Coordinates of C-alpha atoms and ligand atoms in Angstrom, one line a residue:
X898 CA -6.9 15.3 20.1
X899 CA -5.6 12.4 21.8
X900 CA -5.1 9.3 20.4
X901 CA -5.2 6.1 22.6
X902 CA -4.6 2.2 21.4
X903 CA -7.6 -0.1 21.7
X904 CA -6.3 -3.1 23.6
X905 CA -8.6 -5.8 24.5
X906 CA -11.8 -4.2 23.7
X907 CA -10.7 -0.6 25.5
X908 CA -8.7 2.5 24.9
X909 CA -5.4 2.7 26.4
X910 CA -3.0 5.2 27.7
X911 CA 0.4 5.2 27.3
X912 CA 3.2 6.3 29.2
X913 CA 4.9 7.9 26.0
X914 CA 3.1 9.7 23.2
X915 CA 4.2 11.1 19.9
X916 CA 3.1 14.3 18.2
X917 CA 1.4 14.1 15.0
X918 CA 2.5 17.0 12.7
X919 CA 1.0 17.7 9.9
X920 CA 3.3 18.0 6.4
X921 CA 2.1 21.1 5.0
X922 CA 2.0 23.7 8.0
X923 CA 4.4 22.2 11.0
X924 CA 3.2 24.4 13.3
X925 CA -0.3 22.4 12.8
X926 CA -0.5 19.4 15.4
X927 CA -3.2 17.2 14.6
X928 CA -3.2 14.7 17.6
X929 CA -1.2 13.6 20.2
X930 CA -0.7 9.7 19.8
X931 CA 0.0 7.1 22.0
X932 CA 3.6 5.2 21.8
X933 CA 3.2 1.7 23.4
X934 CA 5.6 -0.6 24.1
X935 CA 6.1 -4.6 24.6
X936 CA 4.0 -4.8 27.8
X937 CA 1.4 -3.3 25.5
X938 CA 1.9 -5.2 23.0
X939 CA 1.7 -8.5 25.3
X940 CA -1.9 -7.4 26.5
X941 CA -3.2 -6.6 22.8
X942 CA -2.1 -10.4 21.4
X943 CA -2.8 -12.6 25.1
X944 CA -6.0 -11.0 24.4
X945 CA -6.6 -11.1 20.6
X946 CA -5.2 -15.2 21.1
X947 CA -7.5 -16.0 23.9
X948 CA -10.6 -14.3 21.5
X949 CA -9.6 -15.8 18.6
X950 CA -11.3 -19.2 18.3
X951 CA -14.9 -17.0 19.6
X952 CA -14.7 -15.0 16.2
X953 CA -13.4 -18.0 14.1
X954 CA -16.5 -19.6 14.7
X955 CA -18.7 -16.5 14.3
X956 CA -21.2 -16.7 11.2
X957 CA -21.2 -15.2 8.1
X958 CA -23.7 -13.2 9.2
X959 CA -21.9 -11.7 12.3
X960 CA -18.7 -11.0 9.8
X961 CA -21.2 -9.3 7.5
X962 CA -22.7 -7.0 9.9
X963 CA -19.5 -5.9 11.4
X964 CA -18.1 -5.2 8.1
X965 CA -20.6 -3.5 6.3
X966 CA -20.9 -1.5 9.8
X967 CA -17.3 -0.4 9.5
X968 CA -17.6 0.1 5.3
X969 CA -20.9 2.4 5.7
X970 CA -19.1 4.5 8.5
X971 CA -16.5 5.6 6.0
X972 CA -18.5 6.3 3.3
X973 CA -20.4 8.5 4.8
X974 CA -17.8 9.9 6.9
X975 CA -15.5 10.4 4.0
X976 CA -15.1 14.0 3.3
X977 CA -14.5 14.3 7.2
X978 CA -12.1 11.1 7.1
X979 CA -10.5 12.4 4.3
X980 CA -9.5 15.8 5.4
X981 CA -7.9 14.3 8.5
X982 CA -5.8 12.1 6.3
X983 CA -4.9 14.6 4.2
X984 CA -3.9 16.6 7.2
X985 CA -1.6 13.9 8.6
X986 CA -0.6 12.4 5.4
X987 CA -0.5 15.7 2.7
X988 CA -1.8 14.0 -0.2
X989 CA -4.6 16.2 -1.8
X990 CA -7.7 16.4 -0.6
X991 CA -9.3 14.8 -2.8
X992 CA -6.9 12.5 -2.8
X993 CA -7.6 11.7 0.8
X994 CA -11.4 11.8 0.2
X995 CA -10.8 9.1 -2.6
X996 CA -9.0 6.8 -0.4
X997 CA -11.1 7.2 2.9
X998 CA -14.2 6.4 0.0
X999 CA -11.4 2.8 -0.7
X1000 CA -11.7 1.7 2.6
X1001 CA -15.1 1.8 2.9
X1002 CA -15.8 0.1 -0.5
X1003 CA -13.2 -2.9 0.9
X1004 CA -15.0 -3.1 4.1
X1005 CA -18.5 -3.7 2.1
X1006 CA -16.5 -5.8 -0.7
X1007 CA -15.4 -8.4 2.3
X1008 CA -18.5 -7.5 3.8
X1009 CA -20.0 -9.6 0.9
X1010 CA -17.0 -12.1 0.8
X1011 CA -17.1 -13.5 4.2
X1012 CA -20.8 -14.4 3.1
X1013 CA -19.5 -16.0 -0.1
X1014 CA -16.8 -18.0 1.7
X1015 CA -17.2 -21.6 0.3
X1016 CA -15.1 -24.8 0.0
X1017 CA -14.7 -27.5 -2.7
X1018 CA -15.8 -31.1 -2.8
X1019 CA -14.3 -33.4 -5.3
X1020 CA -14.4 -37.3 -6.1
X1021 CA -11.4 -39.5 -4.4
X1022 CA -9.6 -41.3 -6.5
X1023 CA -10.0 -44.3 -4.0
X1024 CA -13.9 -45.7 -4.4
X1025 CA -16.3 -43.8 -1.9
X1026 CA -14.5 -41.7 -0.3
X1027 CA -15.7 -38.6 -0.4
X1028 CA -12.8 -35.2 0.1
X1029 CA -13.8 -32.1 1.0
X1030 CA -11.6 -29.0 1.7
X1031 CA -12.8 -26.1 3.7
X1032 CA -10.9 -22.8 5.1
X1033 CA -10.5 -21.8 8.4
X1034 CA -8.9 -19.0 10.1
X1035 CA -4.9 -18.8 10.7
X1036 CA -5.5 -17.6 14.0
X1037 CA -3.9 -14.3 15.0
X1038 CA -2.8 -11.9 12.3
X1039 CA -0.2 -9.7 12.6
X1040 CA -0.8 -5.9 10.6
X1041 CA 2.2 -3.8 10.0
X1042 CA 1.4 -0.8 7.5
X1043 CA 2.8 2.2 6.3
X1044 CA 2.1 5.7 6.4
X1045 CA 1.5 6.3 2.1
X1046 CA -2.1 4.9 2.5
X1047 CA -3.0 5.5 6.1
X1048 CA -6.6 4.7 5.7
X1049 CA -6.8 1.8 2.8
X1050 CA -3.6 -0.3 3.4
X1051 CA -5.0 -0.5 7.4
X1052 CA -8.4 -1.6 5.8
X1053 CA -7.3 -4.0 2.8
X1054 CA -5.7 -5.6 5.4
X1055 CA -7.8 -5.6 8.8
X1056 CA -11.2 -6.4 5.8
X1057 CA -10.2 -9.5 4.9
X1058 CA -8.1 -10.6 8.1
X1059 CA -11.8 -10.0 10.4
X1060 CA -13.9 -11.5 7.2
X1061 CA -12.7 -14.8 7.2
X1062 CA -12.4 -15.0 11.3
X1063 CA -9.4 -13.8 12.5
X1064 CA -8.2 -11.6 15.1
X1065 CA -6.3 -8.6 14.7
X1066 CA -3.0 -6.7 15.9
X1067 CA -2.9 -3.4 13.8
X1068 CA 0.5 -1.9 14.7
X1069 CA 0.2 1.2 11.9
X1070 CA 3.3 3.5 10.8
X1071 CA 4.2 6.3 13.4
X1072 CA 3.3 9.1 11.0
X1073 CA 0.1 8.7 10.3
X1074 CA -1.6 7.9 13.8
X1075 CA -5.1 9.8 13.1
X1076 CA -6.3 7.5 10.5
X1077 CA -5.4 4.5 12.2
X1078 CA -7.5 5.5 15.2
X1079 CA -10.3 6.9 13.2
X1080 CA -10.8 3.3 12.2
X1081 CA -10.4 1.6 15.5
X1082 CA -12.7 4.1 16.6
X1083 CA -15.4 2.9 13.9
X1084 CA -14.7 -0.6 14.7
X1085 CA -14.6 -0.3 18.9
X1086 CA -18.8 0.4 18.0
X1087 CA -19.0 -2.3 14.9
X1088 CA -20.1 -5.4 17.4
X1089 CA -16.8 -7.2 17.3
X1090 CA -16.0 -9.3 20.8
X1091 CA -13.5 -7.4 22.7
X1092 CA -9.9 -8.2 21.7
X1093 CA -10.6 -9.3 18.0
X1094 CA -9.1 -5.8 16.5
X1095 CA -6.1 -3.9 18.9
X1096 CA -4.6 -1.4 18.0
X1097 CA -1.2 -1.0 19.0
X1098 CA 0.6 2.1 17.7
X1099 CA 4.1 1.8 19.3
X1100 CA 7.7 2.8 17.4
X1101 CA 7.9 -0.2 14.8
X1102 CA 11.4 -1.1 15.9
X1103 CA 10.3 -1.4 19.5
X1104 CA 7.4 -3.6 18.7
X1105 CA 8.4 -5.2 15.7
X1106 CA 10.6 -7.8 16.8
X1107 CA 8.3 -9.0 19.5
X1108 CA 5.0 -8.8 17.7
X1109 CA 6.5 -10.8 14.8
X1110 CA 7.9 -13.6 17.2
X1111 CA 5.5 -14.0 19.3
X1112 CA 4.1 -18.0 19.0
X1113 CA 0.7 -16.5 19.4
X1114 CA 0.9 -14.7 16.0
X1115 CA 0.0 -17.2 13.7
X1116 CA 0.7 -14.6 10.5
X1117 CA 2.0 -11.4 9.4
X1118 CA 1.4 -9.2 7.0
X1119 CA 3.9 -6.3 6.1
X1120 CA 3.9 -3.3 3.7
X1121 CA 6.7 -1.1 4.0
X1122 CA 10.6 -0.7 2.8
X1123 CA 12.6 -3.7 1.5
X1124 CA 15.0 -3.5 4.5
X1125 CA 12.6 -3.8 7.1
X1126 CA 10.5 -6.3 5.1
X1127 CA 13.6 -9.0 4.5
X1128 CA 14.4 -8.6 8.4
X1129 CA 10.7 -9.8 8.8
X1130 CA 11.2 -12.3 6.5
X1131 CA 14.2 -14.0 8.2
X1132 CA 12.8 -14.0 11.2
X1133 CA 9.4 -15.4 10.2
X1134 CA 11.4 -17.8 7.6
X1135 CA 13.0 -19.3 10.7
X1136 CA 9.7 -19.9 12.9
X1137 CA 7.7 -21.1 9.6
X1138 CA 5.2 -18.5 10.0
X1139 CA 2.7 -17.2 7.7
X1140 CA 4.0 -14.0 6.0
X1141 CA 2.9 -11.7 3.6
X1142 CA 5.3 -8.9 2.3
X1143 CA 4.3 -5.9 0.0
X1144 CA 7.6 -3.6 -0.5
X1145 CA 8.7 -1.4 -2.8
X1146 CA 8.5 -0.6 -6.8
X1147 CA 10.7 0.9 -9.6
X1148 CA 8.0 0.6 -12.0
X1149 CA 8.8 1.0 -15.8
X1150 CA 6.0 3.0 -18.0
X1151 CA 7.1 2.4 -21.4
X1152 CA 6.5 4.7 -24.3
X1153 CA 6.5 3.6 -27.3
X1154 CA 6.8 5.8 -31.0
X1155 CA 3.0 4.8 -31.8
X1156 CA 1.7 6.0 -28.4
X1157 CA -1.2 8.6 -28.2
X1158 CA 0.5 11.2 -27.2
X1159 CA -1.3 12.8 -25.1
X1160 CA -2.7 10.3 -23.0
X1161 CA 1.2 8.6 -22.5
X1162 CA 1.7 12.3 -20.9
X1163 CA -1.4 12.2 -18.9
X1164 CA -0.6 8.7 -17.8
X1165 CA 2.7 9.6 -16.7
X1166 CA 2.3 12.3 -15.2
X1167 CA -0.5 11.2 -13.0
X1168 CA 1.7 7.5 -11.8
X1169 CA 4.9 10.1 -11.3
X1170 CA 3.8 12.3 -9.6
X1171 CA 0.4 12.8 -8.2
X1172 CA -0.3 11.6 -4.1
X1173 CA 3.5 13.7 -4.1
X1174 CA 5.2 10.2 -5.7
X1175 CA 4.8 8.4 -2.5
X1176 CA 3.0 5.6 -4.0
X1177 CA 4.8 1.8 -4.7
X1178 CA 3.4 1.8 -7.7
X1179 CA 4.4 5.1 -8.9
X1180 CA 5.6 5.3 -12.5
X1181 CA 9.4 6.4 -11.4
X1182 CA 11.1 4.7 -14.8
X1183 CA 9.9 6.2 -18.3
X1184 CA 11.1 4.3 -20.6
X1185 CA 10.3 5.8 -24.1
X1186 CA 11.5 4.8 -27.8
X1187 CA 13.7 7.2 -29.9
X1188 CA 11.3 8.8 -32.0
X1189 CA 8.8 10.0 -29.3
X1190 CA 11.3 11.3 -26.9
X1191 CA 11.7 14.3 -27.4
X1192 CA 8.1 15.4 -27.8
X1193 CA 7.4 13.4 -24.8
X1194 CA 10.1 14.9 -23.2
X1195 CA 8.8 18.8 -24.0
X1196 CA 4.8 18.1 -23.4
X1197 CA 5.8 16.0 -20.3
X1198 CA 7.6 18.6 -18.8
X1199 CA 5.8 21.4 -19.5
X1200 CA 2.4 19.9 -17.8
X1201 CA 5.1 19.3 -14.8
X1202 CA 6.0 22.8 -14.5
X1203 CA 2.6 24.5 -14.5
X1204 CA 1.5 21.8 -11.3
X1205 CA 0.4 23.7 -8.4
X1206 CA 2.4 22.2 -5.3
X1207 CA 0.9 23.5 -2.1
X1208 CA -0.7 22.6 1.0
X1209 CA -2.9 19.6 0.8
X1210 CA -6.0 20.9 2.1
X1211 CA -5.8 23.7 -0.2
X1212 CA -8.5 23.4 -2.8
X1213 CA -5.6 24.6 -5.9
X1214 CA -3.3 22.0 -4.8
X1215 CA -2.2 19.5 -7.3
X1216 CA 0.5 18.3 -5.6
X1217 CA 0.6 17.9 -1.7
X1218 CA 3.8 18.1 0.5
X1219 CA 6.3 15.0 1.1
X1220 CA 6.0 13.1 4.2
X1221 CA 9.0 14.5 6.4
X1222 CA 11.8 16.0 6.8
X1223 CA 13.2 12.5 6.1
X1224 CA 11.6 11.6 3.0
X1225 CA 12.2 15.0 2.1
X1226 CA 16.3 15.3 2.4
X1227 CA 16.0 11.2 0.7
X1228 CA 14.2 12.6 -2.2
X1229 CA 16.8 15.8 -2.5
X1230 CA 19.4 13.1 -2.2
X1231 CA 18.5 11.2 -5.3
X1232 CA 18.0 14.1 -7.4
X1233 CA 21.7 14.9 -6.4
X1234 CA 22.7 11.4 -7.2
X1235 CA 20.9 11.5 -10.6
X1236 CA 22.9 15.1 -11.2
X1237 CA 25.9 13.6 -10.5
X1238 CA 25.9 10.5 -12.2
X1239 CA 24.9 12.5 -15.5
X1240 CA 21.5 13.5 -15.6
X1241 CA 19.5 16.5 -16.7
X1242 CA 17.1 17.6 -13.8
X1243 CA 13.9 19.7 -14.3
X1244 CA 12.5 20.5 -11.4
X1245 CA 13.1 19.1 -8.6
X1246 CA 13.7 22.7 -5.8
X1247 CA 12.3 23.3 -2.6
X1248 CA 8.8 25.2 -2.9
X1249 CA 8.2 27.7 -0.4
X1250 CA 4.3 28.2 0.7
X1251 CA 2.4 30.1 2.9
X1252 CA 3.2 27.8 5.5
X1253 CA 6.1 26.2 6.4
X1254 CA 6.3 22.2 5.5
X1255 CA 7.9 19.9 3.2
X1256 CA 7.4 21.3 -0.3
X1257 CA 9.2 20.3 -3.2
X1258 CA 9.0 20.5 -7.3
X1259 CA 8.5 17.2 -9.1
X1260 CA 11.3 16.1 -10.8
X1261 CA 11.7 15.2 -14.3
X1262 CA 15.4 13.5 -15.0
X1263 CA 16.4 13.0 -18.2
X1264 CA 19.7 11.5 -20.2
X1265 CA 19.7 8.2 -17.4
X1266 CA 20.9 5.0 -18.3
X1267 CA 18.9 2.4 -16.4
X1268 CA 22.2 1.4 -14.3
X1269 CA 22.2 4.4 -12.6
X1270 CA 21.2 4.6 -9.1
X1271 CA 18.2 7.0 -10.3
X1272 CA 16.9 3.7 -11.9
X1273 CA 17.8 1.1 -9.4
X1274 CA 16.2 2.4 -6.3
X1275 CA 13.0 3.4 -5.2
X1276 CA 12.7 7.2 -4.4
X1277 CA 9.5 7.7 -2.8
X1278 CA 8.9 10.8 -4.3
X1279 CA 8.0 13.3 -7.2
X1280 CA 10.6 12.3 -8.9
X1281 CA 10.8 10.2 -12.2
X1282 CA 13.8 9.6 -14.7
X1283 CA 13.2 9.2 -18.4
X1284 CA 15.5 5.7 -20.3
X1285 CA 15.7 6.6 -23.8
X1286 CA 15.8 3.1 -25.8
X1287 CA 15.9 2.0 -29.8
X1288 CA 12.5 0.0 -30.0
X1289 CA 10.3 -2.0 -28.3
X1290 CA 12.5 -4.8 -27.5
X1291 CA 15.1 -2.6 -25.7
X1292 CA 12.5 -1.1 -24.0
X1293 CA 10.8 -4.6 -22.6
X1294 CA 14.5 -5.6 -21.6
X1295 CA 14.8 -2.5 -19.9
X1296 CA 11.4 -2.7 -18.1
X1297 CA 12.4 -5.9 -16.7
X1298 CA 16.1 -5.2 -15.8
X1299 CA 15.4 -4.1 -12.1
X1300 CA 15.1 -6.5 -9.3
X1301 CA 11.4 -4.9 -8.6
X1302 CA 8.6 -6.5 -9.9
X1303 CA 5.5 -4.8 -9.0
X1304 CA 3.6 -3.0 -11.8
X1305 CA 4.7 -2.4 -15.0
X1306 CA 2.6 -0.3 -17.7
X1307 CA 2.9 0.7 -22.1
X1308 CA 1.6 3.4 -24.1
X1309 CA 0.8 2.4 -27.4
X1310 CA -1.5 1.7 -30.0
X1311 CA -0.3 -1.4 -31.1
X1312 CA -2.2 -4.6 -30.5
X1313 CA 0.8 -6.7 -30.4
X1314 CA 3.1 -4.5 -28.8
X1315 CA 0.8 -4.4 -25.6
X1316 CA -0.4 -8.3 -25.7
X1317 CA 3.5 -9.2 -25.9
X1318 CA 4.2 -6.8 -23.4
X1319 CA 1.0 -8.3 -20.8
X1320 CA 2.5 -11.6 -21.1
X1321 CA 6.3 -10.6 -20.8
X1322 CA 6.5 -7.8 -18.3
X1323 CA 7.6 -9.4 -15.0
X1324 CA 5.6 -7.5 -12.4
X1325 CA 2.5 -8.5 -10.4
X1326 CA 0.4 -5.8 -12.5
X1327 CA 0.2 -4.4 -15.8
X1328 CA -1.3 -1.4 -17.3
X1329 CA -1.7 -1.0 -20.6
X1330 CA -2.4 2.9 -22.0
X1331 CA -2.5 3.9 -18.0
X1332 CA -0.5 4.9 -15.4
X1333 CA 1.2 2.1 -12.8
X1334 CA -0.6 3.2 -9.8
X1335 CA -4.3 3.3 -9.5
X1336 CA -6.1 -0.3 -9.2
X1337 CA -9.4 -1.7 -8.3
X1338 CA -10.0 -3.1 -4.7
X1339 CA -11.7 -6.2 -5.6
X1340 CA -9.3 -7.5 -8.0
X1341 CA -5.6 -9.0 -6.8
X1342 CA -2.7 -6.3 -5.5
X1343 CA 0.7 -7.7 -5.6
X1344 CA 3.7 -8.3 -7.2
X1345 CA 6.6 -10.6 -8.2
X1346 CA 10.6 -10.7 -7.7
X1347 CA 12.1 -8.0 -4.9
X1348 CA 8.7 -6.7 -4.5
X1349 CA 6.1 -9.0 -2.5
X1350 CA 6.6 -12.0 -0.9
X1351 CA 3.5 -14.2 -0.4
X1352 CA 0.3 -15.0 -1.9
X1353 CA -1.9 -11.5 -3.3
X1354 CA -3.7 -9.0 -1.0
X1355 CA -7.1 -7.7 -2.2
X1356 CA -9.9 -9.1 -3.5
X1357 CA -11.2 -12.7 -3.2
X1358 CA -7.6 -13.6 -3.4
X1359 CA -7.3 -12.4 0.2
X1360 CA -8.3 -15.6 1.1
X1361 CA -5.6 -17.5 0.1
X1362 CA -3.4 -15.7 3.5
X1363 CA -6.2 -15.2 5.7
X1364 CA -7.1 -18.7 5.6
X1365 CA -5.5 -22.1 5.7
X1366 CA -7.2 -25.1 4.4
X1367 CA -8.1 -28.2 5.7
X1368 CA -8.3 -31.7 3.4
X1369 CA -11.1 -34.3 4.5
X1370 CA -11.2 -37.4 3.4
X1371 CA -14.6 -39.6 4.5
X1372 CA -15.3 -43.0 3.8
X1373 CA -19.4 -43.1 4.7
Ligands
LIG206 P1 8.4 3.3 5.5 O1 8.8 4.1 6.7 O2 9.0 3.6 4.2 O3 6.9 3.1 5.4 P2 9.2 1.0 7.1 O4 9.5 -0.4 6.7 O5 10.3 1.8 7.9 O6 8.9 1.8 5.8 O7 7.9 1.0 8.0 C1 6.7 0.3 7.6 C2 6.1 -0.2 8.9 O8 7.0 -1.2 9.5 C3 5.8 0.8 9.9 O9 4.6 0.5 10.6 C4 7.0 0.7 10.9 O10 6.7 1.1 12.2 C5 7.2 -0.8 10.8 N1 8.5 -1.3 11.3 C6 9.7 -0.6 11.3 N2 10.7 -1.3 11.8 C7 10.2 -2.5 12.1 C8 10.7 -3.8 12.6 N3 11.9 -3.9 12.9 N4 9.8 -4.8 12.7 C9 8.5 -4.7 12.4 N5 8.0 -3.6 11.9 C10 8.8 -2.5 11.8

């Protein structure tokens, strides 16, 4: 299968291509994708900048039918779409059925949305002026995503970017090329004018720079690693653009002595470890009270051991491979770190499968201390540390002593444990009596401090980047 980029309302070959391997049998190639480059680039955005102002005045109605086009596709298309990303990706397949099933719901939710688009009218001050404020389009959005969600992070971006008339430079993570052109495919045949969506998979660092200071790009929006995101950010800082930054998470779970047992192990162990870890808002910090450790501890681990890690299309398969090799030696790495710095590991080996890919034991490290690296930075893995504290003021301290800030969850059963922990936790998201990851699509995604930058993705917050308001004032 070979994957081309859709420039300008076509489908492009490159000079370069990239294998796509898939993570659980690397003797499996599922596609052959094209690498671009900055000439390509420069055709995708003269042509999504010369479209632009066609689809920003396009009715509701047009932005409806594409939409719900492109959401219906993937709904019915999801056990197919999903098997592919699960191939590319590894994350379960019914992981990857689940999310393929996302992007379809977001395509109908802004389906709906750019229908429900409205403005606000309010009295002057003055006598008889009348002020009214409507959105309009930014323009040309940049989309830079990452491989963990290849299918909804692609669509929770290009949804709301197309519903409230922009056009579109997807420039998705190298890893994950399949998805990526599974939806462009959809769209190429959803009605949009050629050159509102491109698709430009290229090498991030070779595009990057140019894509995100280009004067035609009016905005960008970035989910990826902190790194990369703050070098996006000084450079967009500098040129006053639009930006929109979703990074990383070290997301507390705390667990608190009058927790339900039970479902504080099923929480955890579903935002540790399940889609293999690699979620931001995985539950990596377990932050439980003195006199529930150690049967937290025991029943946590034990429902650890007996998951099945395996290839992700197999149908026993709990828990898919890592990524790559990469991702794979990082997460090794930590576990060392966490070893070294004092901690107990369970877990936390290489598996070996029937074929040959990146296989690895969740991890489970006890005895941390939340100043140790196994608590500062974000692993992108199966691997979670446990922070034994007093009570639940040490424990809310803790929760909040990381320079993330993107979810943040309790177990317990108290009433004002959980209602001070809502208002005090300082992350974009908080769960109380589930896990950290797992959210609704039509509700805000986001978070605070070293996490996002920017105003919320998702839901009819969307709005608030993909559009820019304008202020009348009219004396009749
Ligand atoms: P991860 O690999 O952990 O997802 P990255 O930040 O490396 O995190 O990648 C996220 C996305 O950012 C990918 O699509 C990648 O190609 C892209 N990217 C990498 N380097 C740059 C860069 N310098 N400028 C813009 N985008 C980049």
């Amino acid at each position: 299968m070979d994957y081309h980029n859709f420039i300008a309302g076509d489908w492009q070959e490159t000079s370069q291509s990239t294998e796509n391997v898939n993570p659980s049998d690397i003797s499996d190639i599922v596609g052959v994708a094209a690498k671009g480059d900055a000439a390509d680039l420069d055709v995708a955005i003269d042509a999504a900048y010369a479209v632009a102002p066609v689809w920003a005045k396009s009715t509701p109605q047009q932005r409806f039918d594409v939409l719900d086009f492109i959401g219906t596709e993937l709904l019915v298309r999801k056990e197919e779409l999903g098997r592919l990303l699960s191939r590319e990706e590894g994350k379960t397949l019914p992981e990857g059925i689940g999310e393929v099933a996302r992007a379809g719901q977001i395509f109908k939710f802004f389906a709906g949305e750019a229908l429900r688009q409205r403005g606000d009218t309010l009295a002057s001050v003055r006598p008889g002026i009348d002020v009214d404020i409507v959105r309009y389009p930014v323009g040309v959005v940049g989309l830079i995503t990452p491989w963990n969600f290849p299918m909804a992070i692609p669509a929770w971006k290009t949804a709301p970017a197309l519903a409230y008339g922009n056009a579109v430079i997807l420039k998705p993570a190298e890893l994950v090329p399949g998805c990526a052109w599974a939806l462009a495919e959809i769209i190429s045949r959803s009605g949009l004018p050629a050159g509102v969506f491109n698709l430009v998979m290229a090498r991030g660092s070779v595009v990057g720079p140019k894509l995100i200071n280009s004067p035609k790009i009016n905005a960008i929006s970035f989910t990826g690693s902190v790194p990369t995101g703050r070098g996006i950010a000084a450079v967009c800082g500098q040129q006053l653009k639009k930006l929109q930054l979703e990074m990383g998470g070290k997301n507390p779970m705390v667990v608190l002595d009058d927790a339900d047992l039970d479902l504080a192990v099923d929480a955890c162990l579903n935002g540790a470890f399940f889609s293999t870890g690699q979620r931001c808002t995985a539950s990596s910090r377990l932050i439980v009270t003195e006199g529930i450790h150690d049967r937290f501890v025991a029943a946590l681990s034990e429902r650890m051991a007996a998951l099945k890690v395996g290839a992700a299309l197999a149908t026993a398969t709990q828990i898919g491979p890592v990524v790559d090799a990469s991702q794979l030696a990082q997460n090794m790495n930590y576990v060392e770190i966490a070893r070294q710095q004092g901690g107990k590991i369970m877990g936390g080996e290489r598996v070996k499968a029937d074929t040959e890919g990146f296989f690895m034991a969740p991890a489970l490290i006890t005895e941390t201390t939340n100043d140790m690296r196994i608590n500062r930075e974000e692993v992108f893995g199966p691997v979670a540390s446990v922070v034994r504290v007093k009570d639940y003021d040490e424990a809310l301290a803790v929760a909040n002593d990381t320079e993330f800030g993107l979810s943040s969850g309790i177990c317990t059963t108290s009433l004002k444990y959980a209602s001070h922990f809502r208002q005090n936790a300082q992350a974009g998201m908080v769960m109380v009596n589930l896990p950290t990851a797992g959210v609704d699509y039509h509700v805000p995604f986001g978070g605070t401090k070293g996490s996002s930058f920017g105003s919320r993705e998702q839901g009819s917050y969307a709005a608030e980047f993909y559009t820019t308001v304008k202020t009348a004032y009219t004396l009749p």
